[in-house]
Amino acid sequence: MQPRVSVVVRSFNRLAALCELVEALLAQDHDSFEIVVVEQSEVRPPTAHARLAELARDPRVRVVHTEPLGGAGARNLGAGLARGEIVVCIDDDDLPVGADFLRAIEVPFEDPRCLGVICRYVWGEREDISGAYRAVATSRCMRFSPVLRLPRTYPRYDAPVPRVDYVHGSGGAYRRAVFARFGLWDTDTPIEDETSLGIRIGRGLAPGEYLCFDPRPRLRRRLDVDGGLAKREAGAPSFFARFMRFVHAILGRYYPRRVRLLYPAYAFFGLIWTFAWIWADSRAHRTFAHRLGSSALFLVSWPVLAAWALRVPFGRPDDAATVALAPRSALAPDS
């Protein structure tokens, strides 16, 4: 019998955390779901590996072992294997909050015009957000910036947003039919790999169709979990290089004239994003002195790093055949 919901989990070098996630998913109060795990680990602790094999005996669990595919590549494989009408994506370092997560994320799809949903994120044990965050999130939650088309998240927002521009990779859900219409995710970016599909969906929505943000299903982001691609341990130059790779490959593909015309602005916002990374998200900068020193060093080296980023071609063809599934009008470059 076909499940209504497929949960796609991409995992890399986090077998213990992956087992916790699979256990939490199997405990969901939902009558028709499957779990598709794309497991790419190069390090497999024996205890966690044995526990995953035990969990895989549940008929609702399918584990696919593969060589490392990258974030988008792993998600593409899992989405291609999914059988449910609704496909929910969750990363191996996250956990659903409560046993009603799958039921809650399925509710918006009762409207046939809803094509995708992103849930609310919870960090640590606290769910409260500031008034300033709430005021900004009202207009920016899961939106592309109006000029540069950079993705903005604000996923801790606590109010529904009826229309958003894109769906985040972890805690995001789509109708499986979306992939047949718009393709999957471009694979040639190390960060913000959700953006490409959001752009293509936005260009091809029929009247009345939409993506939305719903705060009722909640996902706990475990930012202190080791392993994975170690993005949170990246230094400032590495993060900036990843940001510029995203600008060149993804935005340069879909907005080639815009990126070339406004390239200095993209490099400047790369500087701002990197500063935000150092002070808010990076685990490589743990003390005030380290953050301050790294910020100063990065500011001095930023012009050279921005020039070095120009070696990456703009909008080179993506190597994922899935992109070819998207309508030609959705793939056409914009300004």
mmCIF file of C-alpha atoms in Angstrom, residues 70-305:
data_model
loop_
_atom_site.group_PDB
_atom_site.id
_atom_site.type_symbol
_atom_site.label_atom_id
_atom_site.label_comp_id
_atom_site.label_asym_id
_atom_site.label_seq_id
_atom_site.Cartn_x
_atom_site.Cartn_y
_atom_site.Cartn_z
ATOM 1 C CA GLY A 70 26.476 16.273 -1.547
ATOM 2 C CA GLY A 71 23.483 17.896 0.101
ATOM 3 C CA ALA A 72 21.322 18.477 -2.945
ATOM 4 C CA GLY A 73 22.359 15.240 -4.634
ATOM 5 C CA ALA A 74 21.338 13.183 -1.611
ATOM 6 C CA ARG A 75 18.001 14.949 -1.364
ATOM 7 C CA ASN A 76 17.416 14.414 -5.085
ATOM 8 C CA LEU A 77 18.020 10.684 -4.732
ATOM 9 C CA GLY A 78 15.676 10.421 -1.760
ATOM 10 C CA ALA A 79 12.927 12.402 -3.485
ATOM 11 C CA GLY A 80 13.246 10.157 -6.514
ATOM 12 C CA LEU A 81 12.737 7.078 -4.338
ATOM 13 C CA ALA A 82 9.805 8.532 -2.374
ATOM 14 C CA ARG A 83 6.383 6.942 -2.960
ATOM 15 C CA GLY A 84 4.156 9.230 -0.911
ATOM 16 C CA GLU A 85 2.038 12.024 -2.307
ATOM 17 C CA ILE A 86 3.699 14.384 0.193
ATOM 18 C CA VAL A 87 7.509 14.406 0.527
ATOM 19 C CA VAL A 88 8.949 15.799 3.780
ATOM 20 C CA CYS A 89 12.682 16.481 3.970
ATOM 21 C CA ILE A 90 14.547 16.372 7.300
ATOM 22 C CA ASP A 91 18.306 16.461 7.883
ATOM 23 C CA ASP A 92 20.008 14.004 10.209
ATOM 24 C CA ASP A 93 20.853 16.616 12.863
ATOM 25 C CA ASP A 94 17.242 17.717 13.395
ATOM 26 C CA LEU A 95 14.318 16.261 15.352
ATOM 27 C CA PRO A 96 10.545 16.713 15.023
ATOM 28 C CA VAL A 97 8.942 18.338 18.066
ATOM 29 C CA GLY A 98 6.108 16.156 19.329
ATOM 30 C CA ALA A 99 4.442 13.079 17.890
ATOM 31 C CA ASP A 100 2.105 15.155 15.732
ATOM 32 C CA PHE A 101 4.760 16.656 13.438
ATOM 33 C CA LEU A 102 3.819 14.661 10.333
ATOM 34 C CA ARG A 103 0.101 15.175 10.874
ATOM 35 C CA ALA A 104 0.632 18.922 11.293
ATOM 36 C CA ILE A 105 2.799 19.342 8.212
ATOM 37 C CA GLU A 106 0.281 17.403 6.123
ATOM 38 C CA VAL A 107 -2.649 19.681 7.051
ATOM 39 C CA PRO A 108 -1.883 22.597 4.657
ATOM 40 C CA PHE A 109 -1.913 20.162 1.732
ATOM 41 C CA GLU A 110 -5.628 19.673 2.250
ATOM 42 C CA ASP A 111 -5.837 22.718 -0.006
ATOM 43 C CA PRO A 112 -4.984 21.357 -3.483
ATOM 44 C CA ARG A 113 -3.461 24.719 -4.401
ATOM 45 C CA CYS A 114 -0.741 24.327 -1.765
ATOM 46 C CA LEU A 115 2.417 22.922 -3.381
ATOM 47 C CA GLY A 116 4.879 23.228 -0.521
ATOM 48 C CA VAL A 117 5.188 23.962 3.216
ATOM 49 C CA ILE A 118 8.019 24.956 5.516
ATOM 50 C CA CYS A 119 7.665 24.357 9.263
ATOM 51 C CA ARG A 120 8.832 26.439 12.204
ATOM 52 C CA TYR A 121 12.346 25.935 13.587
ATOM 53 C CA VAL A 122 13.084 25.680 17.299
ATOM 54 C CA TRP A 123 16.633 26.273 18.559
ATOM 55 C CA GLY A 124 17.618 24.606 21.798
ATOM 56 C CA GLU A 125 14.970 24.475 24.486
ATOM 57 C CA ARG A 126 13.651 27.997 23.943
ATOM 58 C CA GLU A 127 10.894 28.888 21.509
ATOM 59 C CA ASP A 128 10.409 32.537 22.344
ATOM 60 C CA ILE A 129 11.499 35.157 19.810
ATOM 61 C CA SER A 130 11.997 38.879 20.189
ATOM 62 C CA GLY A 131 9.604 41.530 19.028
ATOM 63 C CA ALA A 132 12.239 42.816 16.619
ATOM 64 C CA TYR A 133 12.626 39.359 15.055
ATOM 65 C CA ARG A 134 8.876 39.054 14.699
ATOM 66 C CA ALA A 135 8.559 42.482 13.082
ATOM 67 C CA VAL A 136 11.209 41.721 10.470
ATOM 68 C CA ALA A 137 10.041 38.152 9.839
ATOM 69 C CA THR A 138 6.560 39.358 8.924
ATOM 70 C CA SER A 139 7.809 40.460 5.503
ATOM 71 C CA ARG A 140 11.008 38.422 5.143
ATOM 72 C CA CYS A 141 10.148 34.878 6.245
ATOM 73 C CA MET A 142 11.282 32.512 3.446
ATOM 74 C CA ARG A 143 11.470 35.365 0.931
ATOM 75 C CA PHE A 144 13.994 36.301 -1.725
ATOM 76 C CA SER A 145 15.369 39.824 -1.377
ATOM 77 C CA PRO A 146 13.700 42.081 -3.959
ATOM 78 C CA VAL A 147 16.803 43.206 -5.886
ATOM 79 C CA LEU A 148 19.574 40.656 -5.407
ATOM 80 C CA ARG A 149 17.189 37.681 -4.964
ATOM 81 C CA LEU A 150 19.191 36.350 -2.037
ATOM 82 C CA PRO A 151 17.295 33.887 0.186
ATOM 83 C CA ARG A 152 16.157 35.081 3.611
ATOM 84 C CA THR A 153 14.859 32.566 6.140
ATOM 85 C CA TYR A 154 13.522 33.740 9.554
ATOM 86 C CA PRO A 155 12.216 30.197 10.165
ATOM 87 C CA ARG A 156 11.683 30.729 13.907
ATOM 88 C CA TYR A 157 8.704 32.949 13.149
ATOM 89 C CA ASP A 158 5.594 32.014 15.128
ATOM 90 C CA ALA A 159 2.799 33.156 12.798
ATOM 91 C CA PRO A 160 1.592 31.644 9.518
ATOM 92 C CA VAL A 161 2.730 33.183 6.234
ATOM 93 C CA PRO A 162 0.262 32.283 3.475
ATOM 94 C CA ARG A 163 2.711 32.807 0.601
ATOM 95 C CA VAL A 164 6.481 32.414 0.626
ATOM 96 C CA ASP A 165 9.084 32.269 -2.142
ATOM 97 C CA TYR A 166 10.778 28.980 -1.335
ATOM 98 C CA VAL A 167 10.851 26.033 1.048
ATOM 99 C CA HIS A 168 13.827 25.237 3.275
ATOM 100 C CA GLY A 169 15.634 21.932 2.869
ATOM 101 C CA SER A 170 15.130 20.553 6.373
ATOM 102 C CA GLY A 171 11.561 20.703 7.627
ATOM 103 C CA GLY A 172 10.232 21.452 4.170
ATOM 104 C CA ALA A 173 7.538 19.449 2.405
ATOM 105 C CA TYR A 174 6.315 19.287 -1.199
ATOM 106 C CA ARG A 175 3.718 17.492 -3.202
ATOM 107 C CA ARG A 176 5.627 14.819 -5.077
ATOM 108 C CA ALA A 177 3.971 16.073 -8.289
ATOM 109 C CA VAL A 178 6.027 19.271 -7.919
ATOM 110 C CA PHE A 179 9.183 17.399 -8.901
ATOM 111 C CA ALA A 180 7.657 16.172 -12.141
ATOM 112 C CA ARG A 181 6.650 19.738 -13.016
ATOM 113 C CA PHE A 182 9.696 21.686 -11.883
ATOM 114 C CA GLY A 183 12.561 19.221 -11.495
ATOM 115 C CA LEU A 184 14.611 18.768 -8.342
ATOM 116 C CA TRP A 185 17.471 20.743 -6.778
ATOM 117 C CA ASP A 186 20.563 22.005 -8.587
ATOM 118 C CA THR A 187 23.614 20.266 -7.166
ATOM 119 C CA ASP A 188 26.466 22.644 -7.915
ATOM 120 C CA THR A 189 26.306 24.803 -4.803
ATOM 121 C CA PRO A 190 27.631 24.010 -1.314
ATOM 122 C CA ILE A 191 25.054 26.226 0.475
ATOM 123 C CA GLU A 192 21.508 27.477 -0.081
ATOM 124 C CA ASP A 193 20.756 24.475 -2.287
ATOM 125 C CA GLU A 194 17.002 24.947 -1.765
ATOM 126 C CA THR A 195 17.015 28.173 -3.785
ATOM 127 C CA SER A 196 17.048 26.771 -7.316
ATOM 128 C CA LEU A 197 13.814 24.828 -6.950
ATOM 129 C CA GLY A 198 12.139 27.834 -5.316
ATOM 130 C CA ILE A 199 13.069 30.023 -8.266
ATOM 131 C CA ARG A 200 11.696 27.553 -10.779
ATOM 132 C CA ILE A 201 8.470 27.020 -8.852
ATOM 133 C CA GLY A 202 7.962 30.767 -8.571
ATOM 134 C CA ARG A 203 8.242 31.124 -12.336
ATOM 135 C CA GLY A 204 5.772 28.353 -13.057
ATOM 136 C CA LEU A 205 3.011 28.661 -10.443
ATOM 137 C CA ALA A 206 -0.486 28.492 -11.874
ATOM 138 C CA PRO A 207 -3.021 31.081 -10.664
ATOM 139 C CA GLY A 208 -3.947 30.363 -7.037
ATOM 140 C CA GLU A 209 -1.046 27.971 -6.360
ATOM 141 C CA TYR A 210 1.360 28.798 -3.539
ATOM 142 C CA LEU A 211 4.041 27.787 -1.061
ATOM 143 C CA CYS A 212 3.483 28.642 2.616
ATOM 144 C CA PHE A 213 5.057 28.821 6.069
ATOM 145 C CA ASP A 214 3.152 27.062 8.844
ATOM 146 C CA PRO A 215 4.398 27.383 12.460
ATOM 147 C CA ARG A 216 2.320 24.473 13.800
ATOM 148 C CA PRO A 217 4.723 21.677 12.798
ATOM 149 C CA ARG A 218 7.972 22.375 14.639
ATOM 150 C CA LEU A 219 11.472 21.066 14.023
ATOM 151 C CA ARG A 220 14.243 21.219 16.602
ATOM 152 C CA ARG A 221 17.507 22.318 15.012
ATOM 153 C CA ARG A 222 20.348 20.644 16.884
ATOM 154 C CA LEU A 223 23.131 23.060 16.022
ATOM 155 C CA ASP A 224 25.625 21.377 18.349
ATOM 156 C CA VAL A 225 25.640 17.967 16.640
ATOM 157 C CA ASP A 226 29.076 17.013 15.310
ATOM 158 C CA GLY A 227 29.766 15.383 11.980
ATOM 159 C CA GLY A 228 27.982 15.996 8.714
ATOM 160 C CA LEU A 229 29.642 18.324 6.237
ATOM 161 C CA ALA A 230 31.084 20.354 9.143
ATOM 162 C CA LYS A 231 29.709 23.591 7.690
ATOM 163 C CA ARG A 232 29.452 25.172 11.137
ATOM 164 C CA GLU A 233 33.189 24.628 11.698
ATOM 165 C CA ALA A 234 34.126 26.505 8.514
ATOM 166 C CA GLY A 235 36.394 29.530 8.726
ATOM 167 C CA ALA A 236 35.427 32.927 7.354
ATOM 168 C CA PRO A 237 37.272 32.594 3.993
ATOM 169 C CA SER A 238 35.697 29.179 3.429
ATOM 170 C CA PHE A 239 32.205 30.464 4.188
ATOM 171 C CA PHE A 240 32.663 33.456 1.882
ATOM 172 C CA ALA A 241 33.915 31.180 -0.896
ATOM 173 C CA ARG A 242 30.813 29.008 -0.511
ATOM 174 C CA PHE A 243 28.563 32.057 -0.625
ATOM 175 C CA MET A 244 30.194 33.318 -3.824
ATOM 176 C CA ARG A 245 30.008 29.845 -5.363
ATOM 177 C CA PHE A 246 26.255 29.948 -4.733
ATOM 178 C CA VAL A 247 26.017 33.407 -6.311
ATOM 179 C CA HIS A 248 27.970 32.343 -9.392
ATOM 180 C CA ALA A 249 26.398 28.933 -9.952
ATOM 181 C CA ILE A 250 22.761 29.401 -8.921
ATOM 182 C CA LEU A 251 21.932 33.098 -9.141
ATOM 183 C CA GLY A 252 24.267 33.384 -12.105
ATOM 184 C CA ARG A 253 22.233 30.659 -13.819
ATOM 185 C CA TYR A 254 18.779 32.095 -13.229
ATOM 186 C CA TYR A 255 19.613 35.819 -13.090
ATOM 187 C CA PRO A 256 22.756 36.162 -15.264
ATOM 188 C CA ARG A 257 22.350 39.821 -16.260
ATOM 189 C CA ARG A 258 21.447 40.847 -12.718
ATOM 190 C CA VAL A 259 24.463 39.116 -11.182
ATOM 191 C CA ARG A 260 26.899 40.613 -13.678
ATOM 192 C CA LEU A 261 25.449 44.098 -13.362
ATOM 193 C CA LEU A 262 25.298 44.080 -9.561
ATOM 194 C CA TYR A 263 28.329 41.899 -8.856
ATOM 195 C CA PRO A 264 29.954 44.363 -6.393
ATOM 196 C CA ALA A 265 26.729 44.335 -4.369
ATOM 197 C CA TYR A 266 26.798 40.525 -4.193
ATOM 198 C CA ALA A 267 30.413 40.612 -3.024
ATOM 199 C CA PHE A 268 29.490 43.211 -0.391
ATOM 200 C CA PHE A 269 26.582 41.112 0.875
ATOM 201 C CA GLY A 270 28.964 38.162 0.976
ATOM 202 C CA LEU A 271 30.978 40.259 3.408
ATOM 203 C CA ILE A 272 27.870 40.953 5.504
ATOM 204 C CA TRP A 273 26.760 37.301 5.465
ATOM 205 C CA THR A 274 30.249 36.203 6.532
ATOM 206 C CA PHE A 275 30.295 38.652 9.444
ATOM 207 C CA ALA A 276 26.885 37.336 10.499
ATOM 208 C CA TRP A 277 28.258 33.808 10.226
ATOM 209 C CA ILE A 278 31.239 34.592 12.446
ATOM 210 C CA TRP A 279 29.158 36.222 15.173
ATOM 211 C CA ALA A 280 25.994 34.104 15.144
ATOM 212 C CA ASP A 281 26.411 30.637 13.618
ATOM 213 C CA SER A 282 30.039 29.557 13.426
ATOM 214 C CA ARG A 283 31.357 26.986 15.865
ATOM 215 C CA ALA A 284 34.904 27.779 14.736
ATOM 216 C CA HIS A 285 34.746 31.175 16.491
ATOM 217 C CA ARG A 286 33.824 30.530 20.102
ATOM 218 C CA THR A 287 35.192 33.550 21.985
ATOM 219 C CA PHE A 288 34.665 37.290 21.582
ATOM 220 C CA ALA A 289 38.374 37.809 20.899
ATOM 221 C CA HIS A 290 38.403 35.086 18.243
ATOM 222 C CA ARG A 291 35.347 36.549 16.525
ATOM 223 C CA LEU A 292 36.765 40.055 16.611
ATOM 224 C CA GLY A 293 40.140 38.949 15.280
ATOM 225 C CA SER A 294 38.606 36.829 12.527
ATOM 226 C CA SER A 295 36.324 39.692 11.503
ATOM 227 C CA ALA A 296 39.251 42.097 11.213
ATOM 228 C CA LEU A 297 41.390 39.616 9.279
ATOM 229 C CA PHE A 298 38.538 38.773 6.942
ATOM 230 C CA LEU A 299 37.789 42.454 6.280
ATOM 231 C CA VAL A 300 41.404 43.014 5.223
ATOM 232 C CA SER A 301 41.465 39.940 2.959
ATOM 233 C CA TRP A 302 37.932 40.392 1.558
ATOM 234 C CA PRO A 303 38.923 42.312 -1.636
ATOM 235 C CA VAL A 304 41.396 39.595 -2.587
ATOM 236 C CA LEU A 305 38.893 36.828 -1.815
#
